[in-house]
Tab-separated table of C-alpha atoms in Angstrom:
chain	number	residue	atom	x	y	z
A	1	MET	CA	39.577	-0.480	60.542
A	2	THR	CA	37.159	1.898	58.618
A	3	LYS	CA	38.565	3.264	55.339
A	4	ALA	CA	38.242	6.918	54.431
A	5	PRO	CA	35.763	7.633	51.707
A	6	THR	CA	37.403	8.080	48.315
A	7	ASP	CA	34.624	9.945	46.762
A	8	GLY	CA	35.260	13.288	48.612
A	9	THR	CA	31.993	12.962	50.704
A	10	GLY	CA	33.834	14.120	53.777
A	11	HIS	CA	35.312	16.990	52.154
A	12	ARG	CA	32.089	17.772	50.412
A	13	ALA	CA	30.141	17.955	53.908
A	14	ARG	CA	32.739	20.399	54.984
A	15	LEU	CA	32.156	22.530	51.941
A	16	ARG	CA	28.509	22.416	52.560
A	17	LYS	CA	28.862	23.496	56.122
A	18	ARG	CA	31.022	26.474	54.998
A	19	LEU	CA	28.571	27.569	52.448
A	20	ILE	CA	25.551	27.392	54.757
A	21	GLU	CA	27.178	29.113	57.540
A	22	GLY	CA	29.445	31.595	55.591
A	23	GLY	CA	27.459	32.460	52.302
A	24	HIS	CA	28.991	32.615	48.957
A	25	ASP	CA	31.963	34.291	49.927
A	26	ALA	CA	33.095	31.340	52.126
A	27	LEU	CA	33.952	29.243	49.072
A	28	LEU	CA	36.766	29.812	46.461
A	29	ASP	CA	35.842	29.630	42.757
A	30	HIS	CA	36.822	26.084	42.217
A	31	GLU	CA	35.077	25.001	45.213
A	32	LEU	CA	31.858	26.412	43.950
A	33	VAL	CA	32.271	24.567	40.747
A	34	GLU	CA	33.362	21.380	42.738
A	35	TYR	CA	30.206	21.550	44.677
A	36	LEU	CA	27.989	22.077	41.565
A	37	LEU	CA	29.512	19.276	39.825
A	38	ALA	CA	29.060	17.018	42.800
A	39	LEU	CA	25.289	17.394	42.761
A	40	ALA	CA	25.540	15.843	39.295
A	41	ILE	CA	28.359	13.322	40.045
A	42	PRO	CA	27.873	12.340	43.583
A	43	ARG	CA	30.218	9.405	43.596
A	44	ARG	CA	33.144	11.085	42.301
A	45	ASP	CA	35.741	13.483	43.636
A	46	THR	CA	35.118	16.543	41.693
A	47	LYS	CA	37.812	18.756	42.988
A	48	PRO	CA	40.486	18.067	40.215
A	49	LEU	CA	37.745	18.440	37.684
A	50	ALA	CA	36.652	21.685	38.893
A	51	LYS	CA	40.295	23.004	39.082
A	52	ARG	CA	40.989	21.729	35.478
A	53	LEU	CA	37.838	23.367	34.032
A	54	ILE	CA	38.499	26.673	35.647
A	55	GLY	CA	42.101	26.394	34.167
A	56	GLU	CA	41.015	25.389	30.843
A	57	PHE	CA	38.619	28.277	30.413
A	58	GLY	CA	40.362	30.679	32.298
A	59	GLY	CA	38.119	31.737	35.242
A	60	LEU	CA	34.703	31.029	36.709
A	61	GLY	CA	32.811	33.485	34.643
A	62	ALA	CA	34.268	32.192	31.375
A	63	LEU	CA	33.484	28.710	32.514
A	64	LEU	CA	29.730	29.390	33.444
A	65	SER	CA	29.403	31.197	29.982
A	66	ALA	CA	30.820	28.401	27.995
A	67	GLU	CA	28.746	26.804	25.450
A	68	PRO	CA	27.378	23.133	26.160
A	69	GLU	CA	29.531	21.964	23.186
A	70	ALA	CA	32.732	23.346	24.572
A	71	LEU	CA	31.900	21.944	28.006
A	72	ALA	CA	31.529	18.498	26.705
A	73	ARG	CA	34.416	18.735	24.386
A	74	ILE	CA	36.971	20.076	26.759
A	75	GLY	CA	35.825	18.796	30.098
A	76	GLY	CA	34.401	15.426	28.865
A	77	LEU	CA	31.242	16.130	30.948
A	78	SER	CA	27.950	14.307	31.247
A	79	GLU	CA	24.725	15.950	30.203
A	80	GLY	CA	23.847	16.141	33.875
A	81	ALA	CA	27.143	18.081	34.941
A	82	ILE	CA	26.861	20.452	32.091
A	83	ALA	CA	23.281	21.361	33.236
A	84	ALA	CA	24.523	21.727	36.691
A	85	LEU	CA	27.056	24.310	35.550
A	86	MET	CA	24.453	26.143	33.231
A	87	ILE	CA	21.772	26.321	36.063
A	88	ALA	CA	24.280	28.495	38.089
A	89	LYS	CA	24.446	31.180	35.454
A	90	ALA	CA	20.856	30.871	34.616
A	91	SER	CA	19.911	31.509	38.316
A	92	ALA	CA	22.249	34.394	38.556
A	93	LEU	CA	20.876	36.054	35.522
A	94	ARG	CA	17.214	35.494	36.494
A	95	LEU	CA	17.933	37.090	39.848
A	96	LEU	CA	19.828	40.145	38.125
A	97	SER	CA	17.131	40.416	35.497
A	98	GLU	CA	14.360	41.084	38.173
A	99	GLU	CA	16.096	44.375	38.941
A	100	VAL	CA	15.764	45.349	35.267
A	101	ARG	CA	12.428	44.189	34.262
A	102	GLU	CA	9.012	46.213	35.268
A	103	LYS	CA	11.007	49.329	36.298
A	104	PRO	CA	12.153	52.359	34.318
A	105	ILE	CA	15.694	51.282	33.123
A	106	LEU	CA	16.985	54.845	32.849
A	107	SER	CA	16.588	55.248	36.512
A	108	ASN	CA	17.911	51.855	37.306
A	109	TRP	CA	21.155	52.033	35.355
A	110	GLN	CA	23.425	50.111	37.642
A	111	ALA	CA	21.001	47.078	37.825
A	112	LEU	CA	21.117	47.056	34.021
A	113	ILE	CA	24.823	47.230	33.875
A	114	ASP	CA	25.291	44.356	36.376
A	115	TYR	CA	22.814	42.268	34.371
A	116	LEU	CA	24.256	42.948	31.042
A	117	HIS	CA	27.980	42.253	32.463
A	118	ALA	CA	26.900	38.985	33.908
A	119	ASP	CA	25.128	37.802	30.799
A	120	MET	CA	27.673	39.000	28.072
A	121	ALA	CA	31.097	39.893	29.430
A	122	HIS	CA	32.615	36.410	29.058
A	123	GLU	CA	30.801	35.472	25.740
A	124	PRO	CA	33.290	33.883	23.435
A	125	ILE	CA	31.630	35.441	20.380
A	126	GLU	CA	30.283	38.828	19.650
A	127	ARG	CA	26.545	39.376	20.101
A	128	VAL	CA	24.442	42.382	19.470
A	129	ARG	CA	21.232	42.859	21.429
A	130	VAL	CA	18.563	45.721	21.568
A	131	LEU	CA	16.614	46.600	24.550
A	132	HIS	CA	13.311	47.956	23.511
A	133	LEU	CA	11.488	50.470	25.816
A	134	ASP	CA	8.107	51.878	25.941
A	135	SER	CA	7.217	55.538	26.501
A	136	LYS	CA	8.042	55.229	30.305
A	137	ASN	CA	11.480	53.663	29.589
A	138	VAL	CA	10.179	50.334	30.805
A	139	LEU	CA	11.542	47.270	28.929
A	140	ILE	CA	9.238	45.821	26.236
A	141	ARG	CA	11.738	43.198	24.748
A	142	ASP	CA	15.411	42.271	25.139
A	143	GLU	CA	16.553	40.638	21.876
A	144	ILE	CA	19.639	39.304	20.344
A	145	VAL	CA	19.666	40.693	16.934
A	146	THR	CA	22.794	39.053	15.385
A	147	GLU	CA	25.963	37.065	16.293
A	148	GLY	CA	29.338	37.352	14.774
A	149	SER	CA	32.698	35.748	14.670
A	150	ILE	CA	35.142	36.235	17.491
A	151	ASP	CA	35.800	39.809	16.604
A	152	GLN	CA	32.848	41.143	14.602
A	153	ALA	CA	29.256	41.055	14.306
A	154	ALA	CA	27.024	42.643	11.503
A	155	ILE	CA	24.554	45.277	12.487
A	156	TYR	CA	21.645	45.742	10.064
A	157	VAL	CA	20.250	49.238	10.707
A	158	ARG	CA	17.145	48.701	8.760
A	159	GLU	CA	16.151	45.492	10.578
A	160	ILE	CA	16.781	47.187	13.971
A	161	ILE	CA	14.435	50.010	13.071
A	162	ARG	CA	11.900	47.728	11.689
A	163	ARG	CA	11.739	45.668	14.720
A	164	ALA	CA	11.387	48.741	16.879
A	165	ILE	CA	8.444	49.810	14.830
A	166	ASP	CA	6.853	46.367	15.021
A	167	LEU	CA	7.196	46.464	18.786
A	168	HIS	CA	5.894	50.155	19.086
A	169	ALA	CA	9.127	50.940	20.999
A	170	SER	CA	9.662	54.627	21.938
A	171	GLY	CA	13.199	53.970	22.757
A	172	MET	CA	16.121	51.603	22.402
A	173	ILE	CA	19.515	50.742	24.007
A	174	LEU	CA	21.963	49.121	21.837
A	175	VAL	CA	24.306	46.521	23.427
A	176	HIS	CA	27.083	44.318	22.264
A	177	ASN	CA	30.011	42.659	23.913
A	178	HIS	CA	33.754	42.582	22.884
A	179	PRO	CA	35.293	39.100	23.374
A	180	SER	CA	38.715	40.667	23.746
A	181	GLY	CA	37.590	42.098	27.019
A	182	ASP	CA	38.527	45.597	26.101
A	183	PRO	CA	35.080	47.657	25.964
A	184	SER	CA	36.604	50.667	24.026
A	185	PRO	CA	34.399	51.482	21.034
A	186	SER	CA	35.779	50.863	17.438
A	187	LYS	CA	35.227	53.196	14.607
A	188	ALA	CA	32.643	50.905	13.193
A	189	ASP	CA	30.866	50.781	16.536
A	190	ILE	CA	30.553	54.651	16.533
A	191	ARG	CA	29.461	54.766	12.861
A	192	LEU	CA	26.917	52.234	13.095
A	193	THR	CA	25.501	53.740	16.219
A	194	ARG	CA	25.179	57.027	14.644
A	195	GLU	CA	23.409	55.459	11.502
A	196	VAL	CA	20.836	53.875	13.916
A	197	VAL	CA	20.229	57.154	15.819
A	198	GLU	CA	19.791	59.017	12.406
A	199	ALA	CA	17.298	56.356	11.148
A	200	ALA	CA	15.461	56.361	14.368
A	201	ARG	CA	15.218	60.011	14.803
A	202	PRO	CA	12.387	60.812	12.130
A	203	LEU	CA	10.379	58.167	13.551
A	204	GLY	CA	10.394	59.574	17.004
A	205	ILE	CA	12.296	56.544	18.546
A	206	ALA	CA	15.249	57.635	20.882
A	207	VAL	CA	18.309	55.723	21.040
A	208	HIS	CA	19.356	56.229	24.562
A	209	ASP	CA	22.776	54.609	24.467
A	210	HIS	CA	25.052	51.941	23.054
A	211	LEU	CA	26.742	49.946	25.607
A	212	ILE	CA	29.852	47.831	24.987
A	213	VAL	CA	30.441	45.172	27.583
A	214	GLY	CA	33.868	43.236	28.126
A	215	THR	CA	35.582	41.586	31.085
A	216	LYS	CA	37.517	44.881	31.665
A	217	GLY	CA	34.301	46.813	32.091
A	218	GLN	CA	31.922	48.562	30.021
A	219	THR	CA	31.748	51.792	27.827
A	220	SER	CA	28.629	53.998	27.253
A	221	LEU	CA	28.887	55.794	24.023
A	222	ARG	CA	26.468	58.453	25.251
A	223	SER	CA	28.837	59.162	28.446
A	224	GLN	CA	31.875	59.310	26.014
A	225	GLY	CA	30.056	62.145	24.078
A	226	LEU	CA	29.676	59.830	20.774
A	227	ILE	CA	26.109	60.111	20.474
């Protein structure tokens, strides 16, 4: 009598069939992770590991945004398995960024929001980035300018302005994430934004917006009337 395989190959084949025939919506979150891990760990049943990882990190987005060190520490994963998880987010961001680059950002706003949310909403620490735009509002450079602790990041106004001058930027969009998930602006967010606006104005550099990204959504300081 032939024994059933113990490495999940039959189950994996069924996942593959569902994915090919039904697309990404055909698989649950843990099944997506399970299949990704199976590419790096082909002789192991990866379903229990996938469920444990999603449980440990609190969801698919948080898992795929986790630092490699955290994945290795919490999941006990090999380098190949960590890379398999990281390539999923890298591919998604590459796809979303294509809608942002080479086009005027201000007329392609939803694509920008989608890209930033995918990239930053689940980050465990606060990161501040600046999108530098040319005179046609096309992206020149997208840069992380500082990183902070779990609840704060320092924004250095002079450094932001100096970098905009170096890049010959005509405009900027400030962006940062709130690891708490709540994108509501703090008093410090509002104050620092206004400081950047005032420093940029005499130089003819427009600060189009300051976007705050969190798992619960995003906030535009301009749409809130705060710029």
